[in-house]
PDB file of C-alpha atoms in Angstrom:
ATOM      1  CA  UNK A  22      14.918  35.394  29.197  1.00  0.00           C
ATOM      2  CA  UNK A  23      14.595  32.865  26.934  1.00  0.00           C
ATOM      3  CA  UNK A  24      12.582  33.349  23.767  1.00  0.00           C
ATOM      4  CA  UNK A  25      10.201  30.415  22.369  1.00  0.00           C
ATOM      5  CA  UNK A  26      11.020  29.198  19.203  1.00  0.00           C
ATOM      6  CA  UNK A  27       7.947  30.677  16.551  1.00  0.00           C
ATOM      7  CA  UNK A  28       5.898  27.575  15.410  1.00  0.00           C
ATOM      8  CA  UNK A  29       6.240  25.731  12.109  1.00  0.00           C
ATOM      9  CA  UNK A  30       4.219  27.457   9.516  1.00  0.00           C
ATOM     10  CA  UNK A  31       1.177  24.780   8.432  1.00  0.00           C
ATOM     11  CA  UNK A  32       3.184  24.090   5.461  1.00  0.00           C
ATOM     12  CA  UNK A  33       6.390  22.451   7.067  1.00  0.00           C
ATOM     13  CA  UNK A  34       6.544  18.932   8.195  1.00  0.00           C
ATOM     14  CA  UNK A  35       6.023  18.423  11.490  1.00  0.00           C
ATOM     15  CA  UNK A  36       9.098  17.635  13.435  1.00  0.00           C
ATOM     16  CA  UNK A  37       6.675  15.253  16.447  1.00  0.00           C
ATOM     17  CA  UNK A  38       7.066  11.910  16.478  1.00  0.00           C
ATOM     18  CA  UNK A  39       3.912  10.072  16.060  1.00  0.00           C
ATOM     19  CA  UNK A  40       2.550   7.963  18.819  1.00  0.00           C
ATOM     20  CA  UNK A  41       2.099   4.322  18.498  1.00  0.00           C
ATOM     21  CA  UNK A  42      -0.907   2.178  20.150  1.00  0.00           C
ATOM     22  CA  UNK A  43      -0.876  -1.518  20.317  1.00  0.00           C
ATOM     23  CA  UNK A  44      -3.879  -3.833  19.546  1.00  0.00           C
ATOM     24  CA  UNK A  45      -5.512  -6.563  19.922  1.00  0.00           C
ATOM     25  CA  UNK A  46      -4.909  -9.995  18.015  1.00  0.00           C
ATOM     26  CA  UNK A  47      -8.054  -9.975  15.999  1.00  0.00           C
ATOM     27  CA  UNK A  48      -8.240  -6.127  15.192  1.00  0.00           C
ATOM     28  CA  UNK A  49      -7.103  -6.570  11.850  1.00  0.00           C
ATOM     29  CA  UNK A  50     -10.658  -8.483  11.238  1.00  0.00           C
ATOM     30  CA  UNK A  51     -12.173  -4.947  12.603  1.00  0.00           C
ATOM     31  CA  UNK A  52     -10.566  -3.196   9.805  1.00  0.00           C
ATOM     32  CA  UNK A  53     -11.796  -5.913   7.262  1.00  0.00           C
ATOM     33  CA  UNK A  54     -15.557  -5.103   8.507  1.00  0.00           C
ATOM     34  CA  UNK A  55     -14.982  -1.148   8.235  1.00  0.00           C
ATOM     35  CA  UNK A  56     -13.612  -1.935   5.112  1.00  0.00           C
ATOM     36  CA  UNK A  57     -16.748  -3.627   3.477  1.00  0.00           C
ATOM     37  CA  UNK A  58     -19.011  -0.686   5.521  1.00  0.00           C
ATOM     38  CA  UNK A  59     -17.158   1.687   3.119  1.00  0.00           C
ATOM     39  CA  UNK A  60     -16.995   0.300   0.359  1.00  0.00           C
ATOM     40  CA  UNK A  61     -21.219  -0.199   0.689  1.00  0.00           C
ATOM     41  CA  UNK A  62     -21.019   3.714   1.170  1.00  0.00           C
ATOM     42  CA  UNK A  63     -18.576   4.704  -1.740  1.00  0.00           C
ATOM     43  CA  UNK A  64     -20.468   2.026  -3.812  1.00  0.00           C
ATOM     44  CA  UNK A  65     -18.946   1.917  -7.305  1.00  0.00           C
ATOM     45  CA  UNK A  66     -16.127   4.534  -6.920  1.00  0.00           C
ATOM     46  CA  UNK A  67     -14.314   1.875  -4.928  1.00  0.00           C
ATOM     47  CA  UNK A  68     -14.718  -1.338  -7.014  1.00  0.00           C
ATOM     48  CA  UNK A  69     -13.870   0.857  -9.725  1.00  0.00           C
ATOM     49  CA  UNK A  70     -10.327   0.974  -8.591  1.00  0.00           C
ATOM     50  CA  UNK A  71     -10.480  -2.949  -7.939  1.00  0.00           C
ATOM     51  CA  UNK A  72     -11.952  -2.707 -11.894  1.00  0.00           C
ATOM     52  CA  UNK A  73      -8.599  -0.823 -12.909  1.00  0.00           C
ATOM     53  CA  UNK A  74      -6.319  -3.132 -10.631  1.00  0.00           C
ATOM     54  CA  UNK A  75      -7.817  -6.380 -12.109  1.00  0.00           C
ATOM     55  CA  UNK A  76      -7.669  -4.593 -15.825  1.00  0.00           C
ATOM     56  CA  UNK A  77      -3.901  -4.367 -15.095  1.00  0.00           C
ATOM     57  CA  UNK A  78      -3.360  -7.687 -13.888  1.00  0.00           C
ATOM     58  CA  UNK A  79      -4.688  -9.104 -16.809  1.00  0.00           C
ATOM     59  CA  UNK A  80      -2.618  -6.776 -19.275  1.00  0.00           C
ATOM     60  CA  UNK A  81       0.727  -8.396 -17.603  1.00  0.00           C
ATOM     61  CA  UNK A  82      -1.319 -11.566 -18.259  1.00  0.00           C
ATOM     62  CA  UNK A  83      -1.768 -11.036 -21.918  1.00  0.00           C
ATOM     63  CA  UNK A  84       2.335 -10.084 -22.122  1.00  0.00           C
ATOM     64  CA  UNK A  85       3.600 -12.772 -20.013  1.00  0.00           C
ATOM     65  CA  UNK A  86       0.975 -15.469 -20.371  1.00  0.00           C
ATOM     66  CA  UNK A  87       3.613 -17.778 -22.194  1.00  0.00           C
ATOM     67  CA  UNK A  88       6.494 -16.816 -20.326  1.00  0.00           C
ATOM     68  CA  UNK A  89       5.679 -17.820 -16.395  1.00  0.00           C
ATOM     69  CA  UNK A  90       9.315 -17.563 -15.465  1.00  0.00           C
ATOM     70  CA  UNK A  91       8.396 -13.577 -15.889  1.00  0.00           C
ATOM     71  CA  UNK A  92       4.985 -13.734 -14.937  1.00  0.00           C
ATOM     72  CA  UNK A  93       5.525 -14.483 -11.538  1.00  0.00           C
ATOM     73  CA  UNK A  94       7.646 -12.110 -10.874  1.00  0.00           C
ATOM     74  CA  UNK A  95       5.439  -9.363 -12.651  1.00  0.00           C
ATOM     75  CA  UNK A  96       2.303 -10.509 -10.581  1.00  0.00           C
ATOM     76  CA  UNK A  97       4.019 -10.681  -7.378  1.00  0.00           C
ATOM     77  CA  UNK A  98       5.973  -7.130  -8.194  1.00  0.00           C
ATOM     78  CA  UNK A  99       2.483  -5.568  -9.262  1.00  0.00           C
ATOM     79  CA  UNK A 100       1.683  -5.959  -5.817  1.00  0.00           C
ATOM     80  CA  UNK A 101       4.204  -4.349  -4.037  1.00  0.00           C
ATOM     81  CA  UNK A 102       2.936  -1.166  -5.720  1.00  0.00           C
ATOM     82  CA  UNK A 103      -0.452  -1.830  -4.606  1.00  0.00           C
ATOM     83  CA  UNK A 104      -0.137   0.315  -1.194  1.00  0.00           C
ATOM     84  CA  UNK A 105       0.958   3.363  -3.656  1.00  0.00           C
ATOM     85  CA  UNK A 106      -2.420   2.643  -6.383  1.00  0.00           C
ATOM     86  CA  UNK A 107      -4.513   2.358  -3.141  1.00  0.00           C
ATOM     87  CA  UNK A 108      -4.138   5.993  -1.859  1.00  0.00           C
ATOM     88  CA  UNK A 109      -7.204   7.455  -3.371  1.00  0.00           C
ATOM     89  CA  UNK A 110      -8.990   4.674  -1.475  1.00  0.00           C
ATOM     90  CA  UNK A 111      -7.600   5.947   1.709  1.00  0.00           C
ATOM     91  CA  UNK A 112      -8.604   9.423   0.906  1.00  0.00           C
ATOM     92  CA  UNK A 113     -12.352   7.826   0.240  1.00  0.00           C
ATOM     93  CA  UNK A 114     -12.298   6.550   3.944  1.00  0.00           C
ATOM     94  CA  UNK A 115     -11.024   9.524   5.555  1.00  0.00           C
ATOM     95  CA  UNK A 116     -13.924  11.711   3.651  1.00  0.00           C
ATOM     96  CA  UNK A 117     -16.110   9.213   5.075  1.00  0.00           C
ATOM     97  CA  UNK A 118     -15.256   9.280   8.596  1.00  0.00           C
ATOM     98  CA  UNK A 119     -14.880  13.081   8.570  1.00  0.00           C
ATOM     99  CA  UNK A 120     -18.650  13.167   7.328  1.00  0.00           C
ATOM    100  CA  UNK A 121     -17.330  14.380   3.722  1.00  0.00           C
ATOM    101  CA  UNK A 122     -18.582  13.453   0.263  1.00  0.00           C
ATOM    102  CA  UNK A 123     -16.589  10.303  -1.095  1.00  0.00           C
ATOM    103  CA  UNK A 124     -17.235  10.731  -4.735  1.00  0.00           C
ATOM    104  CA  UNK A 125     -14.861  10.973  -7.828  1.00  0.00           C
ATOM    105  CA  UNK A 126     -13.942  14.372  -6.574  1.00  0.00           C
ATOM    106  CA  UNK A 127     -11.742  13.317  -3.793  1.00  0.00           C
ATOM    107  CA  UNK A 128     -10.306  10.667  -6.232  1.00  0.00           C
ATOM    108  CA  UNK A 129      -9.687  13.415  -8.876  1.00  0.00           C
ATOM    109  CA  UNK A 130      -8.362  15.730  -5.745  1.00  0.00           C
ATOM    110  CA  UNK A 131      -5.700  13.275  -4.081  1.00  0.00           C
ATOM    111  CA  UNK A 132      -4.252  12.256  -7.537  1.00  0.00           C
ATOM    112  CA  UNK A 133      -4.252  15.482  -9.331  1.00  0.00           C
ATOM    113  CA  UNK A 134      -4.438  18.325  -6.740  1.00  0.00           C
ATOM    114  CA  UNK A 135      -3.642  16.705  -2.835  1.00  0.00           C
ATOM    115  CA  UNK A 136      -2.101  19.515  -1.429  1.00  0.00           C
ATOM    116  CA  UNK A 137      -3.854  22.688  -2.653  1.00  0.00           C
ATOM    117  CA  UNK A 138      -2.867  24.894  -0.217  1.00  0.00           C
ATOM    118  CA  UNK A 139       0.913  23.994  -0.571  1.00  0.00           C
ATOM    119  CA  UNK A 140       2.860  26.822  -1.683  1.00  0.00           C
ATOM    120  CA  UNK A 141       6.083  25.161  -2.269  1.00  0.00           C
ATOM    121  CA  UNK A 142       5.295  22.733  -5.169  1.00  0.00           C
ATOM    122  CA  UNK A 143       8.822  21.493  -5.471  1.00  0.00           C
ATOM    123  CA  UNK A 144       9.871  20.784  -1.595  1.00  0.00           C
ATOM    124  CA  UNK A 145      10.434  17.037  -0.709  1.00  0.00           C
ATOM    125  CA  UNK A 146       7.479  17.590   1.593  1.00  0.00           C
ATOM    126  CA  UNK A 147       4.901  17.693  -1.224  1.00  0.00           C
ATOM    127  CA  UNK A 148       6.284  15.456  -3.563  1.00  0.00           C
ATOM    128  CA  UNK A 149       6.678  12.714  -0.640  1.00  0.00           C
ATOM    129  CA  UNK A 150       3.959  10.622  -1.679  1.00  0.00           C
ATOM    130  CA  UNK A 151       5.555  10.405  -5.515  1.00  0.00           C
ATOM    131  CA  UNK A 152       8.653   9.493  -3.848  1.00  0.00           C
ATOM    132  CA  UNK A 153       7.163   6.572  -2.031  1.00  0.00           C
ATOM    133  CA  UNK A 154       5.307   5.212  -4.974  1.00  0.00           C
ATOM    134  CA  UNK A 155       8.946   5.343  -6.891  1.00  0.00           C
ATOM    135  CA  UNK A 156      10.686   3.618  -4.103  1.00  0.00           C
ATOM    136  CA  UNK A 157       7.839   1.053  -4.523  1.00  0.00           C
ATOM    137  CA  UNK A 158       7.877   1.012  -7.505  1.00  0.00           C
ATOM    138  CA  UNK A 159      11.871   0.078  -7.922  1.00  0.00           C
ATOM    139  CA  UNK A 160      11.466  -2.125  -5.523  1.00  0.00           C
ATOM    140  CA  UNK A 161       8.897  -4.081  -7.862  1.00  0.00           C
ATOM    141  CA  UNK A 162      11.410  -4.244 -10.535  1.00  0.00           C
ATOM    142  CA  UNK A 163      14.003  -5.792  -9.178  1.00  0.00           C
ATOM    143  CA  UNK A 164      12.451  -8.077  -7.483  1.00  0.00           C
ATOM    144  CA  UNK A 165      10.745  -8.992 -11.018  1.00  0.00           C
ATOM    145  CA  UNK A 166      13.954  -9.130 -12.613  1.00  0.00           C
ATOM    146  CA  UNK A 167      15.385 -11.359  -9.562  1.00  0.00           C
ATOM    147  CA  UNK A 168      12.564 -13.686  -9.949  1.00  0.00           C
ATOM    148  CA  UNK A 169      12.929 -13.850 -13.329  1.00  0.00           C
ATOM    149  CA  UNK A 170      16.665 -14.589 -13.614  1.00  0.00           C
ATOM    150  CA  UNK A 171      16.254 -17.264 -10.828  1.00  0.00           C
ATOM    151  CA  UNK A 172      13.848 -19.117 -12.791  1.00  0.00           C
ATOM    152  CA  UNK A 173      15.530 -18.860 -16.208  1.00  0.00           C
ATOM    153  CA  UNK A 174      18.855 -19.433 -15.118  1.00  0.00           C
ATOM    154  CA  UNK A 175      18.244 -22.750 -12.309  1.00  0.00           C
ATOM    155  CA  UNK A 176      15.668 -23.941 -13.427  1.00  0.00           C
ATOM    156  CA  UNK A 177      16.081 -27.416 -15.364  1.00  0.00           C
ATOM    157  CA  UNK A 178      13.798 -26.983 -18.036  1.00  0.00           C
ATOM    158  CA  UNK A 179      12.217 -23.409 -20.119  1.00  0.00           C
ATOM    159  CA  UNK A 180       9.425 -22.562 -17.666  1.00  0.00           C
ATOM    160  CA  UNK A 181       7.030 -21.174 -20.207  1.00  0.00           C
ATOM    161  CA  UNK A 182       3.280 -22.171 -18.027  1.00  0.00           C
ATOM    162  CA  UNK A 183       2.410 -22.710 -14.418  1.00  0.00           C
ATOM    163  CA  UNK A 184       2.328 -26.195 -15.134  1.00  0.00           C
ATOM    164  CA  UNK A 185       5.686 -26.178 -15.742  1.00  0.00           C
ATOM    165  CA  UNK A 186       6.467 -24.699 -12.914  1.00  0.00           C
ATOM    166  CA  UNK A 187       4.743 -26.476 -10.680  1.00  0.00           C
ATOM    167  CA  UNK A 188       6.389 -29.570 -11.738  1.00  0.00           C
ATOM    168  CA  UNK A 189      10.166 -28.324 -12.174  1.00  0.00           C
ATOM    169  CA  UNK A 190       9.974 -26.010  -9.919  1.00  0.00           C
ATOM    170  CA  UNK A 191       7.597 -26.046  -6.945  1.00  0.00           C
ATOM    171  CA  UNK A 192       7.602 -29.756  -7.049  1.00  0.00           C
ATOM    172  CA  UNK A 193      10.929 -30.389  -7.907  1.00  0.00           C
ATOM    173  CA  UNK A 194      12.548 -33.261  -6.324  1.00  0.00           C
ATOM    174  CA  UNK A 195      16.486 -32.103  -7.079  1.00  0.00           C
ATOM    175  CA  UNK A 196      17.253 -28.784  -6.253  1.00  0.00           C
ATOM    176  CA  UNK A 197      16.489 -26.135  -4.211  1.00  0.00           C
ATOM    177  CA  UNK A 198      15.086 -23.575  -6.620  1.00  0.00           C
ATOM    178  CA  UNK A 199      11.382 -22.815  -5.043  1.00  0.00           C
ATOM    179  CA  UNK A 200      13.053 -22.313  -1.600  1.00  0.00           C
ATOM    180  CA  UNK A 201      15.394 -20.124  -2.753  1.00  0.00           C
ATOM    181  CA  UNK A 202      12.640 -18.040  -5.037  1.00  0.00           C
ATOM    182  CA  UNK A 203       9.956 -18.090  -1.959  1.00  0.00           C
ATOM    183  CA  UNK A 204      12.993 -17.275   0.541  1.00  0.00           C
ATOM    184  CA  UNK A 205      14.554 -14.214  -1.551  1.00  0.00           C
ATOM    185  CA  UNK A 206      10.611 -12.725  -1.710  1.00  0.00           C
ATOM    186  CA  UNK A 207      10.128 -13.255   1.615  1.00  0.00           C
ATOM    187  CA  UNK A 208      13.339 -10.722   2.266  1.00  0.00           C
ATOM    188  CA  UNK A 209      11.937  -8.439  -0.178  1.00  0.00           C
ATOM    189  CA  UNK A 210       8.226  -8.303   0.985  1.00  0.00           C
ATOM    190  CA  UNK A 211       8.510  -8.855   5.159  1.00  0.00           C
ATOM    191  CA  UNK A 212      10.796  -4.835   5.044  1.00  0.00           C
ATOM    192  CA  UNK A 213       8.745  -3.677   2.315  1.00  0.00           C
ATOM    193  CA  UNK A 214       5.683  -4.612   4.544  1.00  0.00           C
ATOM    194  CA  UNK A 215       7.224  -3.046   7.390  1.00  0.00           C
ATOM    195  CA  UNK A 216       7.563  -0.138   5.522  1.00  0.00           C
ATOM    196  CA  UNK A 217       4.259   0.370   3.443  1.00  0.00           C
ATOM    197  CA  UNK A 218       1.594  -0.931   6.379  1.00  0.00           C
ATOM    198  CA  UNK A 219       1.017   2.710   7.600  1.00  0.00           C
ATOM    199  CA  UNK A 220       3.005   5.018   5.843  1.00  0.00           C
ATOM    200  CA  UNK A 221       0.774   6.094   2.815  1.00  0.00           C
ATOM    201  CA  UNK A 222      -2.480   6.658   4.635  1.00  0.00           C
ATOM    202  CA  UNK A 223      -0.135   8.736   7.056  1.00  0.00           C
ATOM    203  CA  UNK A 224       1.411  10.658   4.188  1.00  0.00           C
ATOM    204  CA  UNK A 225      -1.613  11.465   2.959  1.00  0.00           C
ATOM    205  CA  UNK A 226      -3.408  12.375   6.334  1.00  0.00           C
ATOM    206  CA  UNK A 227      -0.733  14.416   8.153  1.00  0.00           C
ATOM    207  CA  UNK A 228       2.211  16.783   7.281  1.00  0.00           C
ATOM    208  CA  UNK A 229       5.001  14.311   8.063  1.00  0.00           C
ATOM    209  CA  UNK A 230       8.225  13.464   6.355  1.00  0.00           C
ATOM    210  CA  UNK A 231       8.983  10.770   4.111  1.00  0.00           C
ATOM    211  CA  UNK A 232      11.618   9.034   6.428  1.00  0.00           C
ATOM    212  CA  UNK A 233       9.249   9.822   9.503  1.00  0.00           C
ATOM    213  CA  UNK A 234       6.389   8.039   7.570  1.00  0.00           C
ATOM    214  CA  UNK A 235       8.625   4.678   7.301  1.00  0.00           C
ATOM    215  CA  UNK A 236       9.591   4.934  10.417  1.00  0.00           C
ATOM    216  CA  UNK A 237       6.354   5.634  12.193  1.00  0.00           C
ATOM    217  CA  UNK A 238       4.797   2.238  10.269  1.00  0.00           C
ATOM    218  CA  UNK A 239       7.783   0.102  11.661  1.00  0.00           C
ATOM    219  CA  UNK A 240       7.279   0.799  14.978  1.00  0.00           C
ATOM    220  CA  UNK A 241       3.226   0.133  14.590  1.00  0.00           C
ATOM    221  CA  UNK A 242       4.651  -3.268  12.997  1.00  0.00           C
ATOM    222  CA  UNK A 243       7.299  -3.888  15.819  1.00  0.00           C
ATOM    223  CA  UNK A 244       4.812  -2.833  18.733  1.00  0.00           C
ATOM    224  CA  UNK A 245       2.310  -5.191  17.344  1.00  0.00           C
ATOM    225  CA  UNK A 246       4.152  -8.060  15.712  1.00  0.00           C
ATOM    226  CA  UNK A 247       1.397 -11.017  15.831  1.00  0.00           C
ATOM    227  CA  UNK A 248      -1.582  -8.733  14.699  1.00  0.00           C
ATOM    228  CA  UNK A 249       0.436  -7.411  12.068  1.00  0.00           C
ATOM    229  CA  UNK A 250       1.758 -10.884  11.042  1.00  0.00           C
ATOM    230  CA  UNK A 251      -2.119 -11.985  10.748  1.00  0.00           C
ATOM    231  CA  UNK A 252      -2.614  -8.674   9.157  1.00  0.00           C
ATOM    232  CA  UNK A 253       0.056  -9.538   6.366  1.00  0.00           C
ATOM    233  CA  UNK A 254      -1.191 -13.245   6.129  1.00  0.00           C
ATOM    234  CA  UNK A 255      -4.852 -11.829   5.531  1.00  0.00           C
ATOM    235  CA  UNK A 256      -3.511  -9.829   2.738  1.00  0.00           C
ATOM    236  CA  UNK A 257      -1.662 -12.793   1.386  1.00  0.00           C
ATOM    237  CA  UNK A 258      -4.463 -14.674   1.688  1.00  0.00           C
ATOM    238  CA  UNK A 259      -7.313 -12.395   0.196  1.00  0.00           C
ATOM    239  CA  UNK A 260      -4.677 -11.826  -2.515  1.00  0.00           C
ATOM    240  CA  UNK A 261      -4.119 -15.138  -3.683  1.00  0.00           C
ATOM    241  CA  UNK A 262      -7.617 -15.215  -3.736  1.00  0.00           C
ATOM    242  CA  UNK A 263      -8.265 -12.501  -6.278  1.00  0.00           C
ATOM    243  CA  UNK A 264      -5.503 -14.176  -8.204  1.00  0.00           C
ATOM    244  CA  UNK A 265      -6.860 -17.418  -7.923  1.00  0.00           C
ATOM    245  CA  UNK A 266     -10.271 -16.350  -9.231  1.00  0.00           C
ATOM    246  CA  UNK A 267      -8.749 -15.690 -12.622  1.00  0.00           C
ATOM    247  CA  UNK A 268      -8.337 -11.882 -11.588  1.00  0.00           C
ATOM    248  CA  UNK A 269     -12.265 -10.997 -11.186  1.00  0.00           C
ATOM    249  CA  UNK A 270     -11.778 -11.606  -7.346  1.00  0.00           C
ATOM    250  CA  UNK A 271      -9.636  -8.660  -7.414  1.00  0.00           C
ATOM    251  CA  UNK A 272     -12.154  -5.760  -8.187  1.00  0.00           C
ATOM    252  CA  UNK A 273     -13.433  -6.543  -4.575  1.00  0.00           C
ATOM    253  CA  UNK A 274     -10.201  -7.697  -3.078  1.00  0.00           C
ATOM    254  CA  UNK A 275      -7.928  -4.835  -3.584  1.00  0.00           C
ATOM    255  CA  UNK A 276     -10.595  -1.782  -2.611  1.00  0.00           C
ATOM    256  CA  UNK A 277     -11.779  -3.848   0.353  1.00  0.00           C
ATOM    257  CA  UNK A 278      -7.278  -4.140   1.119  1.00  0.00           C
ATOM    258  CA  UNK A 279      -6.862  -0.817   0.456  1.00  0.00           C
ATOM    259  CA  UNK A 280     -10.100   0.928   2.477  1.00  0.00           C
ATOM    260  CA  UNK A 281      -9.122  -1.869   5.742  1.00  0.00           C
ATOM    261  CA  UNK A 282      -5.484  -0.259   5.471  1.00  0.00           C
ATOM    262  CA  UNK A 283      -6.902   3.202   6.254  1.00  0.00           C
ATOM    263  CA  UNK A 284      -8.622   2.052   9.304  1.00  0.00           C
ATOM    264  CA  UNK A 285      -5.534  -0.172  10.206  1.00  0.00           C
ATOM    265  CA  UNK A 286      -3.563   3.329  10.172  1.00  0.00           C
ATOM    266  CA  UNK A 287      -5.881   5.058  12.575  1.00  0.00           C
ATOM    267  CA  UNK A 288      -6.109   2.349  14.937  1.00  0.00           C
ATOM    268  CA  UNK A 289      -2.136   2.133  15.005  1.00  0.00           C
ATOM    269  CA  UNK A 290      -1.296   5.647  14.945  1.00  0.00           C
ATOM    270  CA  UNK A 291      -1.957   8.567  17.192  1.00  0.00           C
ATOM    271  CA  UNK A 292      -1.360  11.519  15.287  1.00  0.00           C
ATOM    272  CA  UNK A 293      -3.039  14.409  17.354  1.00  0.00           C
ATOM    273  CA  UNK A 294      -0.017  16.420  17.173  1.00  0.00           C
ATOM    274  CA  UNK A 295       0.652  16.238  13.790  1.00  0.00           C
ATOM    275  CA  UNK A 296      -0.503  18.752  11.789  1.00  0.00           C
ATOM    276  CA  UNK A 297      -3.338  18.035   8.394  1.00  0.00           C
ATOM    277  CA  UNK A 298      -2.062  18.831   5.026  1.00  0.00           C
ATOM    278  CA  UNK A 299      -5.274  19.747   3.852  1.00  0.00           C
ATOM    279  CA  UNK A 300      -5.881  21.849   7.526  1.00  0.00           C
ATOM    280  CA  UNK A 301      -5.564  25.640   5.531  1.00  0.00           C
ATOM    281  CA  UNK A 302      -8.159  24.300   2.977  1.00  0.00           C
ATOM    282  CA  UNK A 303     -10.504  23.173   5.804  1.00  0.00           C
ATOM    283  CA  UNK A 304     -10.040  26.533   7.385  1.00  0.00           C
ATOM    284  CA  UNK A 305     -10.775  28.484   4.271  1.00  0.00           C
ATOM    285  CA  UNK A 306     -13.687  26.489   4.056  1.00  0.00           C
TER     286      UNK A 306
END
């Protein structure tokens, strides 16, 4: 007789594959309502994090401020992290729709204590979301050096202001520079997109592997290709916003991005057989 295999103990990844829904066109305005619910209901925990995000911003203002050729890069690199800096704003939603507190404890909890009940503190498993943020991270840099040796080495002139590069670059006439920069971080954010639109909130939420994770948010992206495109172009857009607004926009922007990105996660995922990483604290509870 054959003898079942004995279940994975709470504290191993779980080896299901996470179902995928598809949605509708317009569902990623949903998740921008939900998002500005929350944030009423967290109140200034969450445009505290937008206050920290914006303080940032203008810190790689004050370094680069006369040297745009960088400062583009740094901006636009700055956010590719964003998904990691967002996490404790996921873990504000899910307290939220679990009927929990969302105070500065769960912020405190997710970045200094997320998995309590872990007992093996140096698996891959519970160092998966520091992983992530690294690959982000990376990722940022070199595509801040790219942009930067692009610009300094084609472009005509020293590009030293966004004037400047709006006239010899964007607006150039000869050359083929601002294609070539806007092409290059289109490669580098479309994959990175792919790979960041679910996978943090799902790190965070269920006992699932890093490579699972990635994989998991492709498949939401490839199952739902136009509502994720408008997804990405609302982020783009809100984005450019908080830029645009000499950085102040941000301390709404970013918490509203980063709470919306939680519900975009539920509504894409269907992880009912995957296992909580906080589920043996709950029980002690």
């Amino acid at each position: 007789m054959h003898t079942p295999s004995p279940p994975l103990p709470a504290t191993s990844p779980s080896r299901a594959t996470p179902g995928v829904r598809t949605i509708a066109l317009t569902q990623p305005m949903h998740w921008v309502i939900l998002a500005w619910r929350d944030m009423a209901r967290c109140g200034w925990i969450s445009f505290a994090h937008g206050l920290v995000l914006a303080l940032v911003g203008a810190v790689i203002l004050a370094v680069a401020h006369d040297r745009f050729w960088l400062l583009a890069g740094a901006l636009s690199g700055f956010l590719v992290v964003a998904p990691a800096l967002a996490t404790s704003l996921y873990a504000l939603s899910r307290a939220l729709e679990r009927g929990e507190k969302a105070d500065i404890g769960v912020v405190l909890k997710t970045w200094l204590n997320w998995q309590n009940n872990h007992i093996n503190k140096w698996g891959n498993d519970y160092w998966c979301l520091v992983q992530f943020g690294a690959l982000l991270a990376l990722a940022g840099t070199g595509w801040v050096l790219t942009s930067a040796a692009l610009i300094t080495l084609l472009a005509p002139v020293p590009i030293t202001t966004p004037l400047a590069f709006i006239q010899h670059v964007v607006l150039a006439r000869d050359g083929f520079l601002f294609e070539l920069w806007l092409a290059l971080g289109g490669v580098l954010a479309a994959p990175i997109f792919a790979s960041t639109a679910v996978a943090m909130p799902l790190l965070l939420d269920r006992r699932v592997t890093l490579m699972q994770a990635v994989l998991t948010s492709w498949r939401a992206v490839l199952a739902n290709p136009m509502p994720m495109a408008f997804w990405a172009a609302l982020i783009m857009g809100f984005t450019l916003l908080g830029l645009g607004s000499a950085l102040l926009g941000l301390i709404a922007v970013m918490p509203m991005l980063g709470h919306a990105s939680w519900h975009a996660y539920r509504d894409l995922v269907d992880v009912s057989a995957l296992p909580e990483r906080d589920a043996l604290a709950k029980d002690a509870r």
